[in-house]
Amino acid sequence: MIRIIEGPAVKRSLSTLLLPSQTAIFISKSHSTISSPQANHSKPEMDAAQEAHNREAFRQAVVNTLERRLFYIPSFKIYRGVAGLYDYGPPGCAVKSNVLAFWRQHFVLEENMLEVDCPCVTPEIVLKASGHVDKFTDLMVKDEKTGTCYRADHLLKDYCKDRLEKDPNLSAEKAAELRHVLAVLDDLSSEELGAKIKEYGITAPDTKNPLSDPYPFNLMFQTSIGPSGLSPGYMRPETAQGIFVNFKDLYYYNGNKLPFAAAQIGQAFRNEISPRQGLLRVREFTLAEIEHFVDPEDKSHPKFSEVAQLEFLMFPREDQVSGRQARRIPIGEAVSQGIVNNQTLGYFIGRVYLFLTQLGIDKDRLRFRQHLANEMAHYAADCWDAEIECSYGWIECVGIADRSAYDLRAHTDKSGVPLVAHEKFLEPKEVEKLVIAPVKKELGLAFKGNQRMVVEALEAMEEKEAMEMKATLEEKGQAEFHVCTLDKVVTIMKNMLSISKEKKKEHQRVFTPSVIEPSFGIGRIIYCLYEHSFYTRPSRDGDEQLNVFNFPPLIAPIKCTVFPLVQNEQYEEVARRIAKSLTAVGISYKIDITGTSIGKRYARTDELGVPFAITVDSTSSVTVRERDSKQQIRVSVDEVASVITEVTDGVSTWGDVLWRYPTHSS
């Protein structure tokens, strides 16, 4: 299980539930370095230790290639680096830029979203309202002698996984116990986590010293705004709050009409306790987030029919609880059956699927997992994670949540500025309104420091639940009530709460919009894309394995290379002409005029994921080679830029141009 924190307001536990039977098997082979669970279910299961070794070997091959070719490198490397911070090199920057450009095209332009760009430094009051100051924490333990800090849940998870994978004498009973611990890891309280660490004798990994009891650590980087130090602030842990606090102005800009969506791409910061897993868990990273504001009484979507037929792996909570596998479900069916809460949420799940698969994510190693009941915040209507399988297991890369009206209400309460929408009636309407009025004095006396969370949970009740509580209070004088944020049941007395319905004539309806939020971890998506795109194939002589990234042209860091076959002034002049024509149409390229063999030059660019290579071997026509098939065609010098453009822009496929141009045998 890999525990991840993403998204706004209070800390959201985006957990990955990886059952033993769903662990991926990694085998190095031509064009298919990783085989998915679906592809291997009929084969004998590999030994767990061998499987872990294969995963590690594959991951190391990918990471070595990425660092050697400067896709990314540890930051401040000459000073021995800092954990959780990485620099993107030239090809990495190009891949990231292309992914973000496609994200803007696929979401911002296609959905006519309002894009904003807000500061990274955020005043404390904003993050106090959202819940981050109080709740954005992980449980930490310290080496009692050296003071080195560790994530408590990571240590317990590592212990369980190591025993399951490497202990040949593990009994079936003990294995079942360890798997159960992994499955409920996110549900363990501080005390339960500490008890398990002591029970299993877990010590500090580096020194084997005893560990302290777990205690909460806030993940935000604290700072101050201005020289006095009197105005506290934080580096934002997400981009969403900037959109929420601007809702009133964005609503006005949109003509006071709902629904509408606002989007933001930007840096976010989380002071991870013990970052690891490379680009998957870092302290500074890029988020792309969408906040789609919608009438809570109408969450239909006018374009839902465009995605309704899409069928992909979904993992509803009922299947997780019962131990079943993820299964393919059409998104239209998932919405109509109530598996997905509403059309707008389903629409964005479908759009996220299209976005990821068009980037190059393997559709057989992509699934949408629904949050379990114990993962859901009390205000959320439904939450799904887009999880991508890689050598680390299933990794949450996109969170898609219906967060109801929590965020706007929280900022309304704290700021005093109503963040609401209006629906004007043609004629006055008599409406019946549910009124939930907590008696804060009585609740404060009963619950003290937990008063706020109890009040929030009571005010967030749906009408059915509220009326049932009203009946129970009138009959028995008290009622049991589960507070999700406290994860416990409390007793509400009759004098603590008033619930009623009132009839009023109104000329307009004033309401707080609900928010559907897709939140994309760009670095995580890119790393999974690297693994899904990587394979090896033998050299022409068969004496070595060559690395290849089969990036789609859409996101390849360089679209084509230009090679004069030999060092010849005429050929080099033709190469410069071609380069000029490629620049004119906005195609990135690289010229290689070194005297090395053409085979070695092909291998170098294949390792960078360049989809096309133009070899200048005459002054009138050239050879164009496609990376994965290694097929070659003859194209005139004057046409070659337009051919590369139409294939990289998706106007034509490589198969289309094969029909139009003569093939070339190397």
Short mmCIF file of N, CA and C in Angstrom, two decimals, residues 249-409:
data_model
loop_
_atom_site.label_atom_id
_atom_site.label_comp_id
_atom_site.label_asym_id
_atom_site.label_seq_id
_atom_site.Cartn_x
_atom_site.Cartn_y
_atom_site.Cartn_z
N ASP A 249 -15.21 36.65 -7.85
CA ASP A 249 -14.82 37.40 -9.05
C ASP A 249 -14.92 36.54 -10.30
N LEU A 250 -14.58 35.25 -10.19
CA LEU A 250 -14.67 34.37 -11.35
C LEU A 250 -16.12 34.15 -11.76
N TYR A 251 -17.00 34.05 -10.77
CA TYR A 251 -18.44 33.89 -11.04
C TYR A 251 -18.97 35.12 -11.77
N TYR A 252 -18.56 36.30 -11.35
CA TYR A 252 -18.96 37.54 -12.02
C TYR A 252 -18.41 37.58 -13.44
N TYR A 253 -17.11 37.20 -13.60
CA TYR A 253 -16.48 37.20 -14.92
C TYR A 253 -17.22 36.27 -15.88
N ASN A 254 -17.79 35.19 -15.34
CA ASN A 254 -18.51 34.22 -16.16
C ASN A 254 -19.96 34.62 -16.38
N GLY A 255 -20.30 35.84 -16.07
CA GLY A 255 -21.67 36.31 -16.29
C GLY A 255 -22.64 35.82 -15.26
N ASN A 256 -22.15 35.52 -14.04
CA ASN A 256 -22.99 35.00 -12.95
C ASN A 256 -23.77 33.75 -13.38
N LYS A 257 -23.09 32.89 -14.14
CA LYS A 257 -23.73 31.67 -14.62
C LYS A 257 -22.97 30.44 -14.14
N LEU A 258 -23.73 29.42 -13.81
CA LEU A 258 -23.20 28.09 -13.50
C LEU A 258 -23.73 27.11 -14.54
N PRO A 259 -23.02 26.01 -14.77
CA PRO A 259 -21.71 25.65 -14.20
C PRO A 259 -20.58 26.37 -14.92
N PHE A 260 -19.43 26.44 -14.25
CA PHE A 260 -18.20 26.87 -14.91
C PHE A 260 -17.03 26.24 -14.17
N ALA A 261 -15.90 26.21 -14.83
CA ALA A 261 -14.71 25.60 -14.23
C ALA A 261 -13.55 26.58 -14.27
N ALA A 262 -12.75 26.56 -13.23
CA ALA A 262 -11.50 27.32 -13.19
C ALA A 262 -10.36 26.33 -13.06
N ALA A 263 -9.22 26.67 -13.66
CA ALA A 263 -8.07 25.75 -13.68
C ALA A 263 -6.81 26.51 -13.32
N GLN A 264 -5.85 25.77 -12.76
CA GLN A 264 -4.57 26.37 -12.42
C GLN A 264 -3.47 25.32 -12.50
N ILE A 265 -2.35 25.72 -13.09
CA ILE A 265 -1.14 24.91 -13.10
C ILE A 265 -0.10 25.66 -12.28
N GLY A 266 0.56 24.97 -11.35
CA GLY A 266 1.56 25.67 -10.56
C GLY A 266 2.30 24.76 -9.60
N GLN A 267 3.29 25.34 -8.95
CA GLN A 267 4.11 24.60 -7.99
C GLN A 267 3.39 24.49 -6.65
N ALA A 268 3.58 23.35 -6.00
CA ALA A 268 3.08 23.14 -4.65
C ALA A 268 4.23 22.54 -3.82
N PHE A 269 4.11 22.65 -2.50
CA PHE A 269 5.23 22.32 -1.62
C PHE A 269 4.71 21.51 -0.42
N ARG A 270 5.38 20.41 -0.14
CA ARG A 270 5.04 19.60 1.03
C ARG A 270 6.33 19.09 1.66
N ASN A 271 6.49 19.37 2.92
CA ASN A 271 7.73 19.03 3.63
C ASN A 271 7.69 17.57 4.06
N GLU A 272 7.82 16.69 3.07
CA GLU A 272 7.74 15.25 3.34
C GLU A 272 8.74 14.84 4.41
N ILE A 273 8.31 13.93 5.29
CA ILE A 273 9.16 13.50 6.40
C ILE A 273 10.37 12.72 5.90
N SER A 274 10.14 11.75 5.04
CA SER A 274 11.25 10.94 4.52
C SER A 274 10.96 10.60 3.06
N PRO A 275 11.15 11.57 2.16
CA PRO A 275 10.79 11.36 0.75
C PRO A 275 11.62 10.26 0.11
N ARG A 276 10.96 9.49 -0.73
CA ARG A 276 11.63 8.41 -1.46
C ARG A 276 10.82 8.14 -2.71
N GLN A 277 11.16 7.08 -3.44
CA GLN A 277 10.45 6.72 -4.67
C GLN A 277 10.64 7.78 -5.75
N GLY A 278 11.80 8.45 -5.76
CA GLY A 278 12.13 9.35 -6.85
C GLY A 278 11.10 10.43 -7.08
N LEU A 279 10.64 10.57 -8.33
CA LEU A 279 9.71 11.63 -8.70
C LEU A 279 8.31 11.42 -8.12
N LEU A 280 8.05 10.26 -7.51
CA LEU A 280 6.71 9.99 -7.00
C LEU A 280 6.43 10.68 -5.67
N ARG A 281 7.46 10.99 -4.91
CA ARG A 281 7.24 11.65 -3.62
C ARG A 281 8.33 12.70 -3.44
N VAL A 282 7.98 13.94 -3.71
CA VAL A 282 8.96 15.03 -3.68
C VAL A 282 8.43 16.18 -2.83
N ARG A 283 9.31 17.12 -2.52
CA ARG A 283 8.93 18.23 -1.65
C ARG A 283 8.45 19.45 -2.43
N GLU A 284 8.80 19.53 -3.69
CA GLU A 284 8.26 20.58 -4.57
C GLU A 284 7.84 19.91 -5.86
N PHE A 285 6.64 20.21 -6.33
CA PHE A 285 6.11 19.49 -7.48
C PHE A 285 5.08 20.36 -8.19
N THR A 286 4.71 19.93 -9.39
CA THR A 286 3.74 20.66 -10.21
C THR A 286 2.38 19.99 -10.14
N LEU A 287 1.37 20.78 -9.81
CA LEU A 287 -0.02 20.31 -9.83
C LEU A 287 -0.78 21.02 -10.94
N ALA A 288 -1.71 20.31 -11.52
CA ALA A 288 -2.68 20.92 -12.45
C ALA A 288 -4.05 20.57 -11.90
N GLU A 289 -4.78 21.59 -11.45
CA GLU A 289 -6.05 21.33 -10.75
C GLU A 289 -7.21 22.08 -11.41
N ILE A 290 -8.36 21.44 -11.37
CA ILE A 290 -9.59 22.00 -11.92
C ILE A 290 -10.63 22.03 -10.82
N GLU A 291 -11.31 23.15 -10.69
CA GLU A 291 -12.46 23.25 -9.78
C GLU A 291 -13.68 23.58 -10.63
N HIS A 292 -14.55 22.60 -10.80
CA HIS A 292 -15.75 22.74 -11.62
C HIS A 292 -16.92 23.03 -10.69
N PHE A 293 -17.46 24.24 -10.75
CA PHE A 293 -18.54 24.67 -9.85
C PHE A 293 -19.89 24.37 -10.50
N VAL A 294 -20.76 23.71 -9.74
CA VAL A 294 -22.01 23.22 -10.30
C VAL A 294 -23.12 23.37 -9.27
N ASP A 295 -24.35 23.51 -9.76
CA ASP A 295 -25.52 23.56 -8.89
C ASP A 295 -25.66 22.21 -8.18
N PRO A 296 -25.68 22.17 -6.86
CA PRO A 296 -25.78 20.88 -6.16
C PRO A 296 -27.07 20.12 -6.46
N GLU A 297 -28.11 20.83 -6.97
CA GLU A 297 -29.37 20.16 -7.30
C GLU A 297 -29.41 19.66 -8.73
N ASP A 298 -28.37 19.98 -9.53
CA ASP A 298 -28.33 19.52 -10.92
C ASP A 298 -26.88 19.26 -11.33
N LYS A 299 -26.45 18.00 -11.14
CA LYS A 299 -25.07 17.65 -11.48
C LYS A 299 -25.00 16.86 -12.79
N SER A 300 -25.98 17.10 -13.66
CA SER A 300 -25.92 16.51 -15.00
C SER A 300 -24.86 17.26 -15.81
N HIS A 301 -24.42 16.67 -16.92
CA HIS A 301 -23.43 17.32 -17.77
C HIS A 301 -23.88 17.22 -19.22
N PRO A 302 -23.91 18.35 -19.94
CA PRO A 302 -24.43 18.34 -21.32
C PRO A 302 -23.61 17.49 -22.28
N LYS A 303 -22.34 17.23 -21.97
CA LYS A 303 -21.48 16.48 -22.88
C LYS A 303 -21.22 15.06 -22.37
N PHE A 304 -22.00 14.60 -21.40
CA PHE A 304 -21.75 13.28 -20.83
C PHE A 304 -21.87 12.18 -21.88
N SER A 305 -22.76 12.36 -22.84
CA SER A 305 -22.95 11.32 -23.88
C SER A 305 -21.68 11.08 -24.68
N GLU A 306 -20.78 12.07 -24.73
CA GLU A 306 -19.54 11.93 -25.49
C GLU A 306 -18.58 10.91 -24.86
N VAL A 307 -18.72 10.67 -23.56
CA VAL A 307 -17.82 9.72 -22.89
C VAL A 307 -18.54 8.49 -22.37
N ALA A 308 -19.88 8.47 -22.45
CA ALA A 308 -20.67 7.42 -21.79
C ALA A 308 -20.29 6.01 -22.24
N GLN A 309 -19.84 5.85 -23.50
CA GLN A 309 -19.52 4.52 -24.01
C GLN A 309 -18.11 4.07 -23.67
N LEU A 310 -17.28 4.95 -23.10
CA LEU A 310 -15.92 4.56 -22.74
C LEU A 310 -15.95 3.46 -21.69
N GLU A 311 -15.16 2.43 -21.90
CA GLU A 311 -15.09 1.30 -20.97
C GLU A 311 -13.65 1.12 -20.51
N PHE A 312 -13.44 1.07 -19.21
CA PHE A 312 -12.09 0.94 -18.68
C PHE A 312 -12.15 0.30 -17.30
N LEU A 313 -10.97 -0.01 -16.75
CA LEU A 313 -10.90 -0.67 -15.45
C LEU A 313 -11.39 0.26 -14.35
N MET A 314 -12.39 -0.20 -13.60
CA MET A 314 -12.88 0.53 -12.45
C MET A 314 -12.86 -0.40 -11.24
N PHE A 315 -12.65 0.20 -10.08
CA PHE A 315 -12.51 -0.58 -8.85
C PHE A 315 -13.42 0.01 -7.78
N PRO A 316 -14.75 -0.25 -7.87
CA PRO A 316 -15.69 0.30 -6.90
C PRO A 316 -15.38 -0.21 -5.49
N ARG A 317 -15.82 0.55 -4.50
CA ARG A 317 -15.48 0.18 -3.11
C ARG A 317 -16.05 -1.19 -2.73
N GLU A 318 -17.23 -1.55 -3.28
CA GLU A 318 -17.81 -2.85 -2.94
C GLU A 318 -16.89 -3.99 -3.40
N ASP A 319 -16.27 -3.82 -4.57
CA ASP A 319 -15.36 -4.85 -5.08
C ASP A 319 -14.10 -4.92 -4.22
N GLN A 320 -13.62 -3.78 -3.75
CA GLN A 320 -12.42 -3.78 -2.91
C GLN A 320 -12.70 -4.51 -1.59
N VAL A 321 -13.83 -4.19 -0.98
CA VAL A 321 -14.16 -4.77 0.32
C VAL A 321 -14.36 -6.28 0.21
N SER A 322 -14.93 -6.72 -0.91
CA SER A 322 -15.22 -8.15 -1.07
C SER A 322 -14.03 -8.92 -1.64
N GLY A 323 -12.92 -8.22 -1.95
CA GLY A 323 -11.72 -8.91 -2.42
C GLY A 323 -11.72 -9.22 -3.90
N ARG A 324 -12.66 -8.65 -4.66
CA ARG A 324 -12.69 -8.89 -6.10
C ARG A 324 -11.68 -8.00 -6.82
N GLN A 325 -11.42 -8.31 -8.09
CA GLN A 325 -10.48 -7.55 -8.91
C GLN A 325 -11.19 -6.35 -9.53
N ALA A 326 -10.40 -5.39 -9.99
CA ALA A 326 -10.95 -4.30 -10.79
C ALA A 326 -11.54 -4.89 -12.07
N ARG A 327 -12.61 -4.27 -12.58
CA ARG A 327 -13.27 -4.80 -13.78
C ARG A 327 -13.59 -3.67 -14.74
N ARG A 328 -13.77 -4.03 -16.00
CA ARG A 328 -14.09 -3.03 -17.02
C ARG A 328 -15.58 -2.70 -16.96
N ILE A 329 -15.88 -1.42 -16.82
CA ILE A 329 -17.26 -0.96 -16.74
C ILE A 329 -17.40 0.26 -17.64
N PRO A 330 -18.40 0.34 -18.51
CA PRO A 330 -18.65 1.59 -19.25
C PRO A 330 -19.02 2.69 -18.26
N ILE A 331 -18.49 3.87 -18.45
CA ILE A 331 -18.72 4.95 -17.48
C ILE A 331 -20.20 5.34 -17.45
N GLY A 332 -20.89 5.22 -18.59
CA GLY A 332 -22.33 5.50 -18.60
C GLY A 332 -23.09 4.54 -17.70
N GLU A 333 -22.69 3.27 -17.74
CA GLU A 333 -23.32 2.26 -16.89
C GLU A 333 -23.00 2.52 -15.41
N ALA A 334 -21.75 2.92 -15.13
CA ALA A 334 -21.35 3.19 -13.75
C ALA A 334 -22.17 4.32 -13.15
N VAL A 335 -22.49 5.34 -13.95
CA VAL A 335 -23.31 6.46 -13.46
C VAL A 335 -24.76 6.03 -13.31
N SER A 336 -25.30 5.33 -14.30
CA SER A 336 -26.71 4.95 -14.24
C SER A 336 -26.99 3.98 -13.09
N GLN A 337 -26.00 3.16 -12.73
CA GLN A 337 -26.18 2.21 -11.62
C GLN A 337 -25.86 2.83 -10.27
N GLY A 338 -25.41 4.08 -10.25
CA GLY A 338 -25.11 4.74 -8.99
C GLY A 338 -23.74 4.41 -8.43
N ILE A 339 -22.90 3.68 -9.20
CA ILE A 339 -21.53 3.40 -8.75
C ILE A 339 -20.75 4.70 -8.68
N VAL A 340 -20.92 5.55 -9.71
CA VAL A 340 -20.38 6.92 -9.72
C VAL A 340 -21.54 7.85 -9.41
N ASN A 341 -21.30 8.82 -8.52
CA ASN A 341 -22.39 9.60 -7.91
C ASN A 341 -23.20 10.42 -8.90
N ASN A 342 -22.58 11.00 -9.92
CA ASN A 342 -23.33 11.89 -10.81
C ASN A 342 -22.65 12.01 -12.16
N GLN A 343 -23.35 12.61 -13.13
CA GLN A 343 -22.85 12.70 -14.50
C GLN A 343 -21.59 13.55 -14.61
N THR A 344 -21.55 14.67 -13.90
CA THR A 344 -20.39 15.56 -14.03
C THR A 344 -19.13 14.87 -13.52
N LEU A 345 -19.22 14.17 -12.40
CA LEU A 345 -18.09 13.40 -11.91
C LEU A 345 -17.70 12.33 -12.91
N GLY A 346 -18.69 11.63 -13.45
CA GLY A 346 -18.43 10.60 -14.46
C GLY A 346 -17.81 11.16 -15.72
N TYR A 347 -18.27 12.35 -16.12
CA TYR A 347 -17.72 12.99 -17.32
C TYR A 347 -16.23 13.25 -17.15
N PHE A 348 -15.84 13.77 -15.99
CA PHE A 348 -14.42 14.07 -15.79
C PHE A 348 -13.59 12.79 -15.64
N ILE A 349 -14.17 11.73 -15.08
CA ILE A 349 -13.45 10.45 -15.04
C ILE A 349 -13.15 9.99 -16.47
N GLY A 350 -14.14 10.10 -17.34
CA GLY A 350 -13.94 9.73 -18.74
C GLY A 350 -12.90 10.60 -19.43
N ARG A 351 -12.95 11.89 -19.19
CA ARG A 351 -11.97 12.80 -19.81
C ARG A 351 -10.56 12.55 -19.29
N VAL A 352 -10.45 12.21 -18.01
CA VAL A 352 -9.12 11.88 -17.46
C VAL A 352 -8.58 10.62 -18.12
N TYR A 353 -9.45 9.62 -18.33
CA TYR A 353 -9.03 8.39 -19.02
C TYR A 353 -8.49 8.71 -20.41
N LEU A 354 -9.19 9.53 -21.16
CA LEU A 354 -8.74 9.89 -22.51
C LEU A 354 -7.42 10.64 -22.46
N PHE A 355 -7.29 11.56 -21.51
CA PHE A 355 -6.05 12.33 -21.38
C PHE A 355 -4.85 11.42 -21.13
N LEU A 356 -4.98 10.51 -20.17
CA LEU A 356 -3.85 9.67 -19.80
C LEU A 356 -3.48 8.68 -20.91
N THR A 357 -4.48 8.07 -21.53
CA THR A 357 -4.17 7.09 -22.57
C THR A 357 -3.61 7.75 -23.82
N GLN A 358 -4.05 8.97 -24.14
CA GLN A 358 -3.48 9.67 -25.29
C GLN A 358 -2.05 10.13 -25.02
N LEU A 359 -1.70 10.33 -23.75
CA LEU A 359 -0.31 10.64 -23.41
C LEU A 359 0.60 9.45 -23.64
N GLY A 360 0.07 8.24 -23.55
CA GLY A 360 0.89 7.04 -23.70
C GLY A 360 0.81 6.10 -22.53
N ILE A 361 -0.08 6.37 -21.56
CA ILE A 361 -0.27 5.44 -20.43
C ILE A 361 -1.00 4.19 -20.94
N ASP A 362 -0.49 3.03 -20.57
CA ASP A 362 -1.07 1.76 -20.98
C ASP A 362 -2.45 1.59 -20.35
N LYS A 363 -3.48 1.44 -21.17
CA LYS A 363 -4.85 1.37 -20.65
C LYS A 363 -5.07 0.13 -19.79
N ASP A 364 -4.25 -0.92 -19.98
CA ASP A 364 -4.39 -2.12 -19.16
C ASP A 364 -3.73 -1.97 -17.80
N ARG A 365 -2.97 -0.91 -17.61
CA ARG A 365 -2.34 -0.64 -16.31
C ARG A 365 -2.80 0.71 -15.76
N LEU A 366 -4.04 1.03 -16.07
CA LEU A 366 -4.71 2.23 -15.56
C LEU A 366 -6.06 1.80 -15.01
N ARG A 367 -6.36 2.23 -13.79
CA ARG A 367 -7.66 1.91 -13.22
C ARG A 367 -8.16 3.11 -12.41
N PHE A 368 -9.46 3.14 -12.19
CA PHE A 368 -10.08 4.18 -11.37
C PHE A 368 -10.63 3.52 -10.12
N ARG A 369 -10.03 3.87 -8.97
CA ARG A 369 -10.38 3.24 -7.71
C ARG A 369 -11.20 4.20 -6.86
N GLN A 370 -12.34 3.73 -6.41
CA GLN A 370 -13.22 4.54 -5.57
C GLN A 370 -12.71 4.52 -4.13
N HIS A 371 -12.78 5.68 -3.47
CA HIS A 371 -12.37 5.74 -2.07
C HIS A 371 -13.29 4.88 -1.22
N LEU A 372 -12.68 4.19 -0.27
CA LEU A 372 -13.46 3.44 0.70
C LEU A 372 -14.18 4.41 1.65
N ALA A 373 -15.16 3.91 2.34
CA ALA A 373 -15.96 4.77 3.23
C ALA A 373 -15.08 5.45 4.27
N ASN A 374 -14.04 4.73 4.78
CA ASN A 374 -13.21 5.33 5.82
C ASN A 374 -12.19 6.33 5.26
N GLU A 375 -12.08 6.43 3.93
CA GLU A 375 -11.20 7.42 3.31
C GLU A 375 -11.95 8.72 3.01
N MET A 376 -13.26 8.64 2.95
CA MET A 376 -14.06 9.78 2.51
C MET A 376 -14.22 10.80 3.63
N ALA A 377 -14.00 12.07 3.28
CA ALA A 377 -14.34 13.13 4.22
C ALA A 377 -15.86 13.20 4.36
N HIS A 378 -16.33 13.71 5.51
CA HIS A 378 -17.78 13.70 5.76
C HIS A 378 -18.55 14.55 4.75
N TYR A 379 -17.87 15.54 4.15
CA TYR A 379 -18.56 16.44 3.23
C TYR A 379 -18.52 15.94 1.79
N ALA A 380 -17.68 14.94 1.47
CA ALA A 380 -17.51 14.50 0.09
C ALA A 380 -18.66 13.59 -0.33
N ALA A 381 -19.14 13.79 -1.57
CA ALA A 381 -20.21 12.94 -2.10
C ALA A 381 -19.64 11.68 -2.74
N ASP A 382 -18.48 11.79 -3.37
CA ASP A 382 -17.85 10.64 -4.02
C ASP A 382 -16.43 11.03 -4.41
N CYS A 383 -15.52 10.06 -4.37
CA CYS A 383 -14.11 10.31 -4.74
C CYS A 383 -13.55 9.10 -5.47
N TRP A 384 -12.82 9.35 -6.56
CA TRP A 384 -12.15 8.31 -7.32
C TRP A 384 -10.71 8.74 -7.58
N ASP A 385 -9.81 7.76 -7.58
CA ASP A 385 -8.42 8.01 -7.93
C ASP A 385 -8.09 7.31 -9.24
N ALA A 386 -7.45 8.04 -10.16
CA ALA A 386 -6.85 7.40 -11.32
C ALA A 386 -5.50 6.86 -10.88
N GLU A 387 -5.38 5.53 -10.84
CA GLU A 387 -4.16 4.88 -10.39
C GLU A 387 -3.46 4.23 -11.59
N ILE A 388 -2.15 4.41 -11.65
CA ILE A 388 -1.35 3.85 -12.73
C ILE A 388 -0.39 2.84 -12.12
N GLU A 389 -0.30 1.66 -12.74
CA GLU A 389 0.59 0.64 -12.23
C GLU A 389 2.00 0.85 -12.79
N CYS A 390 2.98 0.85 -11.89
CA CYS A 390 4.38 0.91 -12.29
C CYS A 390 5.16 -0.03 -11.39
N SER A 391 6.48 0.06 -11.39
CA SER A 391 7.30 -0.87 -10.61
C SER A 391 7.10 -0.70 -9.11
N TYR A 392 6.52 0.41 -8.67
CA TYR A 392 6.22 0.62 -7.25
C TYR A 392 4.85 0.09 -6.86
N GLY A 393 4.09 -0.42 -7.82
CA GLY A 393 2.72 -0.86 -7.56
C GLY A 393 1.73 0.11 -8.20
N TRP A 394 0.53 0.16 -7.63
CA TRP A 394 -0.50 1.09 -8.14
C TRP A 394 -0.31 2.45 -7.47
N ILE A 395 -0.09 3.47 -8.30
CA ILE A 395 0.21 4.81 -7.80
C ILE A 395 -0.92 5.77 -8.16
N GLU A 396 -1.45 6.47 -7.17
CA GLU A 396 -2.49 7.48 -7.43
C GLU A 396 -1.86 8.69 -8.10
N CYS A 397 -2.33 9.02 -9.29
CA CYS A 397 -1.77 10.14 -10.05
C CYS A 397 -2.78 11.27 -10.27
N VAL A 398 -4.07 10.94 -10.24
CA VAL A 398 -5.12 11.95 -10.40
C VAL A 398 -6.21 11.64 -9.39
N GLY A 399 -6.64 12.64 -8.63
CA GLY A 399 -7.79 12.49 -7.75
C GLY A 399 -8.98 13.22 -8.37
N ILE A 400 -10.13 12.54 -8.46
CA ILE A 400 -11.33 13.16 -9.03
C ILE A 400 -12.41 13.05 -7.96
N ALA A 401 -12.80 14.20 -7.40
CA ALA A 401 -13.67 14.17 -6.22
C ALA A 401 -14.86 15.12 -6.39
N ASP A 402 -16.00 14.70 -5.88
CA ASP A 402 -17.14 15.60 -5.68
C ASP A 402 -17.07 16.04 -4.22
N ARG A 403 -16.59 17.29 -4.00
CA ARG A 403 -16.32 17.77 -2.65
C ARG A 403 -17.50 18.56 -2.07
N SER A 404 -18.66 18.43 -2.71
CA SER A 404 -19.86 19.16 -2.27
C SER A 404 -19.52 20.65 -2.14
N ALA A 405 -20.04 21.30 -1.11
CA ALA A 405 -19.86 22.76 -0.99
C ALA A 405 -18.89 23.12 0.14
N TYR A 406 -18.12 22.16 0.61
CA TYR A 406 -17.31 22.37 1.81
C TYR A 406 -16.35 23.56 1.69
N ASP A 407 -15.60 23.62 0.61
CA ASP A 407 -14.52 24.61 0.50
C ASP A 407 -15.06 26.04 0.49
N LEU A 408 -16.09 26.28 -0.34
CA LEU A 408 -16.64 27.64 -0.41
C LEU A 408 -17.29 28.03 0.92
N ARG A 409 -17.94 27.09 1.57
CA ARG A 409 -18.56 27.40 2.88
C ARG A 409 -17.49 27.72 3.92
#
